[in-house]
Every structure is written in structure tokens, then in C-alpha cells.
Coordinates of C-alpha atoms in Angstrom, one line a residue:
X1 CA 4.5 44.8 -25.6
X2 CA 2.2 42.0 -24.5
X3 CA 1.6 39.0 -26.7
X4 CA -1.3 36.6 -26.5
X5 CA -1.5 33.0 -27.8
X6 CA -4.3 32.6 -30.3
X7 CA -4.7 28.9 -29.5
X8 CA -4.4 26.5 -26.5
X9 CA -0.8 25.8 -25.6
X10 CA -0.3 22.5 -23.9
X11 CA 2.6 22.6 -21.4
X12 CA 1.5 25.5 -19.2
X13 CA 0.3 24.8 -15.6
X14 CA -3.4 25.6 -16.5
X15 CA -3.3 23.6 -19.7
X16 CA -5.0 20.4 -18.4
X17 CA -7.8 22.4 -16.8
X18 CA -8.3 24.5 -19.9
X19 CA -8.4 21.4 -22.1
X20 CA -10.9 19.7 -19.8
X21 CA -13.1 22.8 -19.9
X22 CA -12.8 23.0 -23.7
X23 CA -13.7 19.3 -24.2
X24 CA -16.7 19.7 -21.8
X25 CA -18.1 22.5 -23.9
X26 CA -17.3 20.6 -27.1
X27 CA -19.1 17.5 -26.0
X28 CA -22.3 19.5 -25.4
X29 CA -22.6 19.7 -29.2
X30 CA -22.6 15.9 -29.5
X31 CA -25.1 14.6 -27.0
X32 CA -25.5 10.8 -26.9
X33 CA -24.3 7.6 -25.3
X34 CA -21.0 7.6 -27.1
X35 CA -20.1 11.1 -25.8
X36 CA -21.0 10.0 -22.3
X37 CA -18.7 6.9 -22.6
X38 CA -15.9 9.1 -23.9
X39 CA -16.3 11.5 -21.0
X40 CA -16.2 8.6 -18.6
X41 CA -13.1 7.0 -20.2
X42 CA -11.2 10.2 -21.0
X43 CA -7.8 10.9 -19.4
X44 CA -6.5 14.4 -20.4
X45 CA -6.2 13.9 -24.2
X46 CA -6.4 10.1 -24.3
X47 CA -9.5 7.9 -24.3
X48 CA -9.7 4.1 -24.0
X49 CA -13.0 2.5 -25.0
X50 CA -14.1 -1.1 -25.7
X51 CA -16.6 -2.8 -28.0
X52 CA -18.3 -6.1 -27.9
X53 CA -18.1 -6.8 -31.7
X54 CA -15.8 -5.6 -34.5
X55 CA -18.7 -3.8 -36.2
X56 CA -19.5 -1.9 -33.0
X57 CA -15.8 -1.1 -32.6
X58 CA -15.7 0.3 -36.2
X59 CA -18.8 2.4 -35.6
X60 CA -17.4 3.8 -32.3
X61 CA -14.1 4.6 -34.0
X62 CA -15.8 6.5 -36.9
X63 CA -18.0 8.5 -34.6
X64 CA -15.2 9.3 -32.1
X65 CA -12.9 10.5 -34.9
X66 CA -15.7 12.8 -36.1
X67 CA -16.0 14.2 -32.6
X68 CA -12.3 14.7 -32.2
X69 CA -11.5 15.7 -35.8
X70 CA -10.3 19.1 -34.7
X71 CA -7.9 17.5 -32.2
X72 CA -6.2 15.2 -34.8
X73 CA -5.6 12.4 -32.3
X74 CA -4.3 8.9 -33.2
X75 CA -3.9 6.9 -30.0
X76 CA -2.9 3.6 -31.7
X77 CA -1.2 2.2 -34.7
X78 CA -4.0 1.7 -37.2
X79 CA -2.1 -0.9 -39.2
X80 CA -1.2 -3.2 -36.3
X81 CA -4.0 -2.2 -34.0
X82 CA -1.5 -1.6 -31.1
X83 CA -1.1 1.0 -28.4
X84 CA 2.3 2.6 -28.6
X85 CA 4.0 3.8 -25.4
X86 CA 7.4 5.5 -25.8
X87 CA 9.8 5.5 -23.0
X88 CA 12.3 8.1 -24.2
X89 CA 15.9 8.4 -23.1
X90 CA 16.4 11.5 -20.9
X91 CA 18.5 14.2 -22.6
X92 CA 21.8 15.1 -21.3
X93 CA 21.7 17.9 -18.7
X94 CA 24.4 20.4 -17.9
X95 CA 23.5 20.4 -14.2
X96 CA 21.6 17.4 -12.9
X97 CA 19.3 18.1 -9.9
X98 CA 16.5 16.5 -8.0
X99 CA 14.1 18.7 -9.9
X100 CA 15.4 17.5 -13.3
X101 CA 15.1 13.8 -12.2
X102 CA 11.5 14.4 -11.1
X103 CA 10.6 16.1 -14.4
X104 CA 11.9 13.1 -16.3
X105 CA 9.9 10.7 -14.2
X106 CA 6.7 12.8 -14.5
X107 CA 7.1 13.1 -18.3
X108 CA 6.3 9.3 -18.9
X109 CA 2.7 8.9 -19.8
X110 CA 1.5 5.5 -18.5
X111 CA -1.8 5.9 -16.6
X112 CA -2.6 2.2 -16.7
X113 CA 0.9 1.2 -15.4
X114 CA 1.6 -1.1 -18.3
X115 CA 5.3 -0.4 -18.3
X116 CA 5.6 0.3 -14.6
X117 CA 8.4 -2.2 -14.0
X118 CA 10.7 -0.3 -16.4
X119 CA 10.3 2.8 -14.3
X120 CA 11.0 1.3 -10.9
X121 CA 14.7 1.9 -11.1
X122 CA 14.1 5.6 -11.7
X123 CA 11.7 5.8 -8.8
X124 CA 14.1 4.1 -6.4
X125 CA 16.9 6.5 -7.5
X126 CA 14.7 9.5 -6.8
X127 CA 13.9 8.0 -3.4
X128 CA 17.6 7.8 -2.7
X129 CA 17.9 11.5 -3.5
X130 CA 15.0 12.3 -1.2
X131 CA 16.8 10.4 1.6
X132 CA 19.8 12.8 1.3
X133 CA 17.6 15.8 2.1
X134 CA 18.8 17.7 -1.0
X135 CA 17.2 20.9 -2.1
X136 CA 15.4 20.9 -5.5
X137 CA 18.2 22.7 -7.3
X138 CA 21.2 21.4 -5.5
X139 CA 23.6 19.7 -8.1
X140 CA 23.9 16.0 -7.6
X141 CA 27.2 14.3 -6.6
X142 CA 29.4 12.7 -9.2
X143 CA 28.3 9.2 -8.0
X144 CA 24.6 10.1 -8.3
X145 CA 25.2 11.5 -11.8
X146 CA 26.9 8.2 -12.8
X147 CA 24.1 6.2 -11.3
X148 CA 21.4 8.2 -13.2
X149 CA 23.4 7.9 -16.4
X150 CA 23.4 4.1 -16.1
X151 CA 19.6 4.1 -15.6
X152 CA 19.1 6.5 -18.5
X153 CA 21.2 4.4 -20.9
X154 CA 18.7 1.5 -20.5
X155 CA 15.8 3.7 -21.4
X156 CA 14.8 4.7 -25.0
X157 CA 12.4 1.8 -25.7
X158 CA 9.1 1.6 -27.6
X159 CA 6.4 -0.7 -26.3
X160 CA 3.8 -2.0 -28.8
X161 CA 0.9 -3.4 -26.9
X162 CA -2.1 -5.2 -28.5
X163 CA -5.1 -2.9 -28.1
X164 CA -7.8 -5.5 -28.0
X165 CA -8.8 -7.1 -24.7
X166 CA -11.5 -9.8 -25.0
X167 CA -14.2 -9.4 -22.4
X168 CA -17.2 -11.7 -22.4
X169 CA -19.8 -13.4 -20.2
X170 CA -17.2 -16.1 -19.2
X171 CA -14.4 -13.6 -18.4
X172 CA -12.7 -13.6 -15.1
X173 CA -10.3 -11.1 -13.4
X174 CA -7.0 -12.3 -12.0
X175 CA -5.1 -10.0 -9.6
X176 CA -1.5 -10.8 -8.8
X177 CA 0.3 -9.1 -5.9
X178 CA 3.8 -9.2 -4.5
X179 CA 6.1 -7.2 -2.2
X180 CA 9.8 -6.8 -1.8
X181 CA 11.9 -4.7 0.5
X182 CA 11.8 -2.0 -2.1
X183 CA 8.4 -2.0 -3.8
X184 CA 4.8 -3.2 -3.7
X185 CA 3.3 -4.4 -7.0
X186 CA -0.1 -5.3 -8.4
X187 CA -0.9 -6.5 -11.9
X188 CA -4.4 -7.3 -13.2
X189 CA -5.4 -9.5 -16.1
X190 CA -8.7 -10.3 -17.8
X191 CA -9.0 -13.9 -18.8
X192 CA -11.6 -14.8 -21.5
X193 CA -12.6 -18.2 -22.8
X194 CA -15.5 -17.3 -25.2
X195 CA -13.4 -18.3 -28.3
X196 CA -12.5 -21.7 -27.0
X197 CA -8.8 -21.1 -26.4
X198 CA -8.4 -19.0 -23.2
X199 CA -6.8 -15.6 -23.7
X200 CA -5.3 -13.4 -21.0
X201 CA -4.3 -9.7 -21.2
X202 CA -2.8 -7.2 -18.9
X203 CA -5.2 -4.3 -18.3
X204 CA -3.7 -2.5 -15.3
X205 CA -0.8 -2.5 -12.9
X206 CA 0.4 -0.3 -10.0
X207 CA 3.8 -0.3 -8.4
X208 CA 4.5 1.7 -5.2
X209 CA 7.9 2.3 -3.7
X210 CA 8.0 1.3 0.0
X211 CA 8.0 4.5 2.0
X212 CA 11.2 5.4 3.8
X213 CA 9.5 5.3 7.2
X214 CA 8.3 1.7 6.6
X215 CA 11.5 0.2 5.2
X216 CA 13.1 -0.5 8.6
X217 CA 10.1 -1.3 10.8
X218 CA 7.9 -3.3 8.3
X219 CA 8.6 -7.0 7.9
X220 CA 8.1 -8.8 4.6
X221 CA 4.8 -10.5 5.8
X222 CA 3.2 -7.1 6.5
X223 CA 4.4 -5.8 3.2
X224 CA 2.9 -8.8 1.4
X225 CA -0.4 -8.0 3.3
X226 CA -0.2 -4.3 2.2
X227 CA 0.3 -5.6 -1.4
X228 CA -2.8 -7.7 -1.1
X229 CA -4.7 -4.7 0.3
X230 CA -3.5 -2.5 -2.6
X231 CA -4.6 -5.3 -5.0
X232 CA -8.2 -5.2 -3.9
X233 CA -8.3 -1.4 -4.2
X234 CA -7.0 -1.7 -7.8
X235 CA -9.5 -4.5 -8.5
X236 CA -12.4 -2.2 -7.5
X237 CA -11.0 0.5 -9.8
X238 CA -10.7 -2.0 -12.8
X239 CA -14.2 -3.4 -12.1
X240 CA -15.7 0.0 -12.1
X241 CA -14.1 1.3 -15.3
X242 CA -14.6 -2.0 -17.3
X243 CA -18.2 -2.4 -16.0
X244 CA -17.3 -5.8 -14.5
X245 CA -18.6 -5.2 -10.9
X246 CA -20.1 -8.7 -10.7
X247 CA -17.3 -10.5 -12.5
X248 CA -15.6 -13.3 -10.5
X249 CA -12.1 -12.3 -9.5
X250 CA -9.1 -14.3 -8.1
X251 CA -6.4 -12.8 -5.9
X252 CA -3.1 -14.5 -6.3
X253 CA -0.3 -14.1 -3.7
X254 CA 3.0 -16.0 -3.2
X255 CA 2.8 -15.3 0.6
X256 CA 1.6 -18.4 2.5
X257 CA 1.4 -16.2 5.6
X258 CA -1.2 -13.9 3.9
X259 CA -3.2 -16.8 2.7
X260 CA -3.2 -18.2 6.2
X261 CA -4.3 -14.9 7.7
X262 CA -7.2 -14.6 5.2
X263 CA -8.4 -18.1 5.8
X264 CA -8.2 -18.1 9.6
X265 CA -10.7 -15.5 10.7
X266 CA -10.6 -16.7 14.3
X267 CA -7.0 -15.6 14.9
X268 CA -6.4 -12.4 16.8
X269 CA -4.2 -9.8 15.1
X270 CA -3.0 -6.3 15.8
X271 CA -5.0 -3.3 14.4
X272 CA -2.7 -2.9 11.4
X273 CA -3.2 -6.5 10.2
X274 CA -6.8 -6.7 11.2
X275 CA -7.9 -3.7 9.2
X276 CA -6.3 -4.9 6.0
X277 CA -7.7 -8.4 6.4
X278 CA -11.2 -7.0 6.9
X279 CA -10.8 -4.8 3.8
X280 CA -9.8 -7.8 1.7
X281 CA -12.5 -10.1 3.1
X282 CA -15.2 -7.5 2.4
X283 CA -14.5 -7.7 -1.4
X284 CA -17.3 -9.5 -3.1
X285 CA -16.8 -12.3 -5.6
X286 CA -13.2 -12.7 -4.7
X287 CA -11.3 -16.0 -4.3
X288 CA -7.8 -15.9 -2.6
X289 CA -5.3 -18.4 -4.0
X290 CA -1.6 -19.2 -3.6
X291 CA 0.8 -19.0 -6.5
X292 CA 4.5 -19.9 -6.6
X293 CA 6.9 -17.0 -6.7
X294 CA 8.6 -18.3 -9.9
X295 CA 5.3 -17.9 -11.9
X296 CA 4.0 -14.8 -10.2
X297 CA 4.1 -11.9 -12.7
X298 CA 3.8 -9.3 -9.9
X299 CA 7.3 -10.4 -8.9
X300 CA 8.5 -8.6 -12.0
X301 CA 6.8 -5.4 -10.7
X302 CA 8.1 -5.6 -7.2
X303 CA 11.7 -6.0 -8.3
X304 CA 11.7 -4.0 -11.6
X305 CA 12.9 -5.0 -15.0
X306 CA 15.0 -3.3 -17.7
X307 CA 12.9 -1.9 -20.6
X308 CA 14.5 -4.1 -23.2
X309 CA 13.7 -7.3 -21.2
X310 CA 10.2 -6.1 -20.3
X311 CA 9.3 -5.9 -24.0
X312 CA 9.9 -9.7 -24.3
X313 CA 8.5 -10.7 -20.9
X314 CA 5.4 -12.7 -21.9
X315 CA 4.5 -13.5 -18.3
X316 CA 4.1 -9.8 -17.7
X317 CA 1.9 -9.0 -20.7
X318 CA -0.2 -12.2 -20.7
X319 CA 0.1 -13.6 -17.2
X320 CA 1.4 -17.0 -16.2
X321 CA 1.0 -19.9 -18.6
X322 CA -1.3 -21.8 -16.3
X323 CA -4.1 -19.2 -17.0
X324 CA -4.1 -20.5 -20.6
X325 CA -5.2 -23.9 -19.3
X326 CA -8.3 -25.2 -17.7
X327 CA -9.0 -24.3 -14.1
X328 CA -8.4 -27.8 -12.9
X329 CA -4.8 -27.5 -13.9
X330 CA -4.2 -24.3 -11.9
X331 CA -1.9 -24.4 -8.8
X332 CA -3.7 -26.0 -5.9
X333 CA -4.0 -23.9 -2.8
X334 CA -1.9 -24.4 0.3
X335 CA -3.1 -26.7 3.0
X336 CA -3.9 -24.1 5.7
X337 CA -4.7 -25.5 9.2
X338 CA -7.8 -24.1 10.7
X339 CA -6.4 -22.6 13.9
X340 CA -9.9 -21.2 14.8
X341 CA -11.2 -24.7 15.7
X342 CA -8.3 -25.5 18.1
X343 CA -8.7 -25.2 21.9
X344 CA -7.9 -21.7 23.0
X345 CA -4.6 -21.2 24.8
X346 CA -4.4 -18.5 27.4
X347 CA -1.2 -16.6 28.2
X348 CA -0.8 -14.7 31.4
X349 CA 1.7 -11.9 31.6
X350 CA 2.7 -10.5 35.0
X351 CA 4.4 -7.2 35.5
X352 CA 5.4 -5.6 38.8
X353 CA 4.1 -2.1 39.0
X354 CA 5.7 0.5 41.2
X355 CA 3.4 1.9 43.9
X356 CA 2.7 5.6 43.6
X357 CA 3.7 7.8 46.4
X358 CA 0.5 9.1 48.0
X359 CA 2.2 11.1 50.8
X360 CA 4.5 13.9 49.6
X361 CA 6.9 15.4 52.1
X362 CA 6.6 18.8 50.4
X363 CA 3.0 19.0 51.7
X364 CA 4.2 19.1 55.3
X365 CA 6.2 21.7 57.2
X366 CA 6.8 19.5 60.3
X367 CA 8.9 16.3 60.2
X368 CA 7.2 14.8 63.2
X369 CA 3.7 15.3 61.8
X370 CA 4.8 13.8 58.5
X371 CA 5.9 10.6 60.2
X372 CA 2.7 10.3 62.2
X373 CA 0.5 10.8 59.2
X374 CA 2.6 8.2 57.2
X375 CA 2.3 5.7 60.0
X376 CA -1.5 6.1 60.1
X377 CA -1.7 5.6 56.3
X378 CA 0.4 2.5 56.4
X379 CA -1.7 1.1 59.3
X380 CA -4.8 1.7 57.1
X381 CA -3.0 0.1 54.1
X382 CA -2.3 -3.0 56.2
X383 CA -6.0 -3.4 57.1
X384 CA -6.9 -3.3 53.3
X385 CA -4.2 -5.7 52.3
X386 CA -5.2 -8.3 55.0
X387 CA -8.4 -8.8 53.0
X388 CA -6.4 -10.0 50.1
X389 CA -5.0 -12.9 52.1
X390 CA -2.2 -14.5 50.3
X391 CA -2.0 -12.0 47.5
X392 CA -1.4 -9.1 49.9
X393 CA 1.1 -10.8 52.2
X394 CA 4.2 -9.6 50.3
X395 CA 3.0 -6.0 50.2
X396 CA 2.2 -6.2 54.0
X397 CA 5.8 -7.3 54.7
X398 CA 7.0 -4.4 52.6
X399 CA 4.8 -1.6 53.8
X400 CA 3.5 -2.5 57.2
X401 CA 5.4 -5.4 58.8
X402 CA 4.0 -4.8 62.3
X403 CA 0.4 -4.9 63.5
X404 CA -0.7 -2.4 66.1
X405 CA -4.2 -2.1 67.6
X406 CA -3.5 0.7 70.0
X407 CA -4.7 4.2 69.3
X408 CA -1.2 5.4 70.1
X409 CA 1.4 5.3 67.3
X410 CA 4.4 3.2 68.4
X411 CA 8.1 4.0 68.0
X412 CA 8.4 1.0 65.5
X413 CA 5.7 2.5 63.3
X414 CA 7.4 5.9 63.3
X415 CA 10.7 4.2 62.3
X416 CA 9.0 2.3 59.4
X417 CA 7.4 5.6 58.2
X418 CA 10.9 7.2 58.3
X419 CA 12.4 4.3 56.3
X420 CA 9.6 4.6 53.8
X421 CA 10.4 8.2 53.0
X422 CA 14.2 7.7 53.0
X423 CA 13.7 4.8 50.5
X424 CA 11.5 6.8 48.1
X425 CA 13.8 9.8 48.3
X426 CA 16.7 7.6 47.3
X427 CA 14.7 6.1 44.4
X428 CA 13.8 9.6 43.1
X429 CA 17.2 11.3 43.4
X430 CA 19.9 8.6 43.2

């Protein structure tokens, strides 16, 4: 007997694709600018839109509910006007495996990365499992089970996030980045001053675990530069989806080295550093500034934070306190010397290169003929080296210490040729 579902089941592998196709057909029945905005801001079964005024917001809300009435979606607390993100505690598992841990990680819905610091410990734990080359269904060791249990006990938290983000003509974007030996973090805030008192709200964050292959070879300065490079990519994403392409943005980093690299264009760097510096400098309407580590909210992201503490971390949700003040009271930038105006310093590196063997004994069947040919080649080499004057004197002493003008090869030349082959044979086989 074959049974068929009579409605869309969410949880199957094709469910997201089926949902997207269903919504696309559904939206065709509601043509208009609001539907186009919903399609642009839709993520699976969640949509995040903005409005310039309360009346516009109420109108969009009413129309969107009418469009989605069959879906019965309630993405925020209507009484408190807050987004609610639940970080559930993983259920007890009879047999904990790498597959189960990944399932728990993937089950947390946070596309904007608002609670990313609370998930860093779980990601680092999964990375440690990957380092052990376990199969997906291999049972974890007792120590790993205990470590996962400690992480799980700290979960089970509900985050209530104010839904409203003020965006106006005077708004600016502030991007903070940081790196540690474990993770690279970016958090982005929108600062608005239309209402007089500046307000600042977290709109996006991204935290990446440092890849295993980069942990040993990458120093902290390069990781900080990678964090800044990731930050400008996230900035482009936020600008596009908030329609703030021309809005002034600030990139804040607590790495004086990165600030120096970005302000001294005349310095030469290796390809890795150069490419990332160029990507950052190409970003339009961007000012790079230095911020102290103690007030850098991205430091929370790069080191992680327990969920219970993250709920109360004001600097994470609203940025550092100085953003609530006038710009003149913001941290002053580091005094970076302009190395590009200094006199250039040239360094010369010398390396002795071994001469290639141009006469191979294996090409000859007669020992006497080999020595004669070698003597003639060395005599020719001496004539070339004499043109180098002082630079060729050492090579002359090594290869052709005697000068012969006769057409007949002397016994001394044959002896030098013999020593030449004996020397190279010893170098090759001993």
C-alpha cells in the first residue's frame, strides 16, 4: 500500500525547493511592489521588511498578512514588537555521533547571525571532531560526550530582539571586525541620529571558525586582515539588502598592523596581504578607524559567549557606548607613520648557485675522449670568464686555473678535466 501526503510536509529534503516553488506561484496572484519586496527579503518561510514610518509599517503588515494568511506565520511578538530566536537545548541522545552534533548545529535558525557568539563553542567542538577523522556514525568517546554535555547545558535560551531598526538620511553603518586563533568575527550596526539622540542596532554578524589548515601557519596579523576582508564583504551584503549602497560606512579594527597596512599604500606586501588590502581599499564610502580591544564588540564574536551572558551583553546588541555620542568624542585614530614617503632602502641577497654539469660521462664510451672534450670546454669557459674580470676570477681558479694558447691539449689540462669529473661523481654519489 502506497500512501501520499495531501499537503506540503516541511522536513523532507525537497521541502525548501517545494516551498519556494509554491510561494512563487502564490505571489503571481498578488502582483505589486509589496510582493516584489517580499520576494527580495524572503528566506525560506521568513521575511524581514522595513518601513520609513509607522503608518507605512502598519499598511505593509496588514497587506503581508493577507498574502500569507494561508501560511499562518507570526515572525515576531506583536505585543512587544520583538523578534524571538529560540536556542533550544539539544535532547539527550542514546548514541552521540558526529552526525548528531551537526544536526543540532544546523537546526538553529539564525540567518542574520544575531546570536552567533552563543554558537561558537558548538562549532569549535564540531571542528575538534573533524580533526579526529571520525566517520559520521562512529560513537564519540566518553570525554567528547562529557564536553558536548557541558556545552548543551548552557543552551536552552530565548533571545528577544527589538525588531525596529531606525534608518534615515543621516544613518551610518559601522562594521567591527576581530580575529582570534579560533575564529574570525564581523558585526555590523546601523547608527541613526534623526530623532536627536543617536541610536545603534545590530543588523548582521558573521563568525567563521579558523580553518584547520590555517591554524598553524597563519599569524594573528594575517587573521586580523582576513577579518577585515570578511567585514567588507558583509558590508556589501548589508548595503545591498538594506538599500544603503551610498551610505557612509566605518570599518573598525583593533589591529594597529591592519590600520598601518591600509594607510601605507606604498609598502610592498606578499600576494596574500596585497590582494586583501586591494579588496578593502576598493570599497566605496568606507573609512577605516582603530578601536580599542576592550570596546570592540567583535571581540565577543571571535571568542564566543555563553547564551545567558549574551542576552545581557549590551555592547553586542547596541554597539560600543561611544557610538551613542557625537563623532568628535569617538576614539581617535592611531598615528601611523607614512612609510611611503621615506627614502627607499634596497636589500641585496646573494646566494651561491651550484653549476650544472654540462658534460655527462654517460654520453662517452671512451675515457680519453671524455677528458679531451672536457679540457676543451673548460678552456672555452675560461675565455668567457675572463671577460667578467674580477667577477669571474673565482670561477676561473675553480674551473680552469691554467691558461693554454697551444692547439695541443696539455697534460695539466687533462688532469684538471679528470679532477673535475671525480669531484662531481663524489658530489652525486657520496
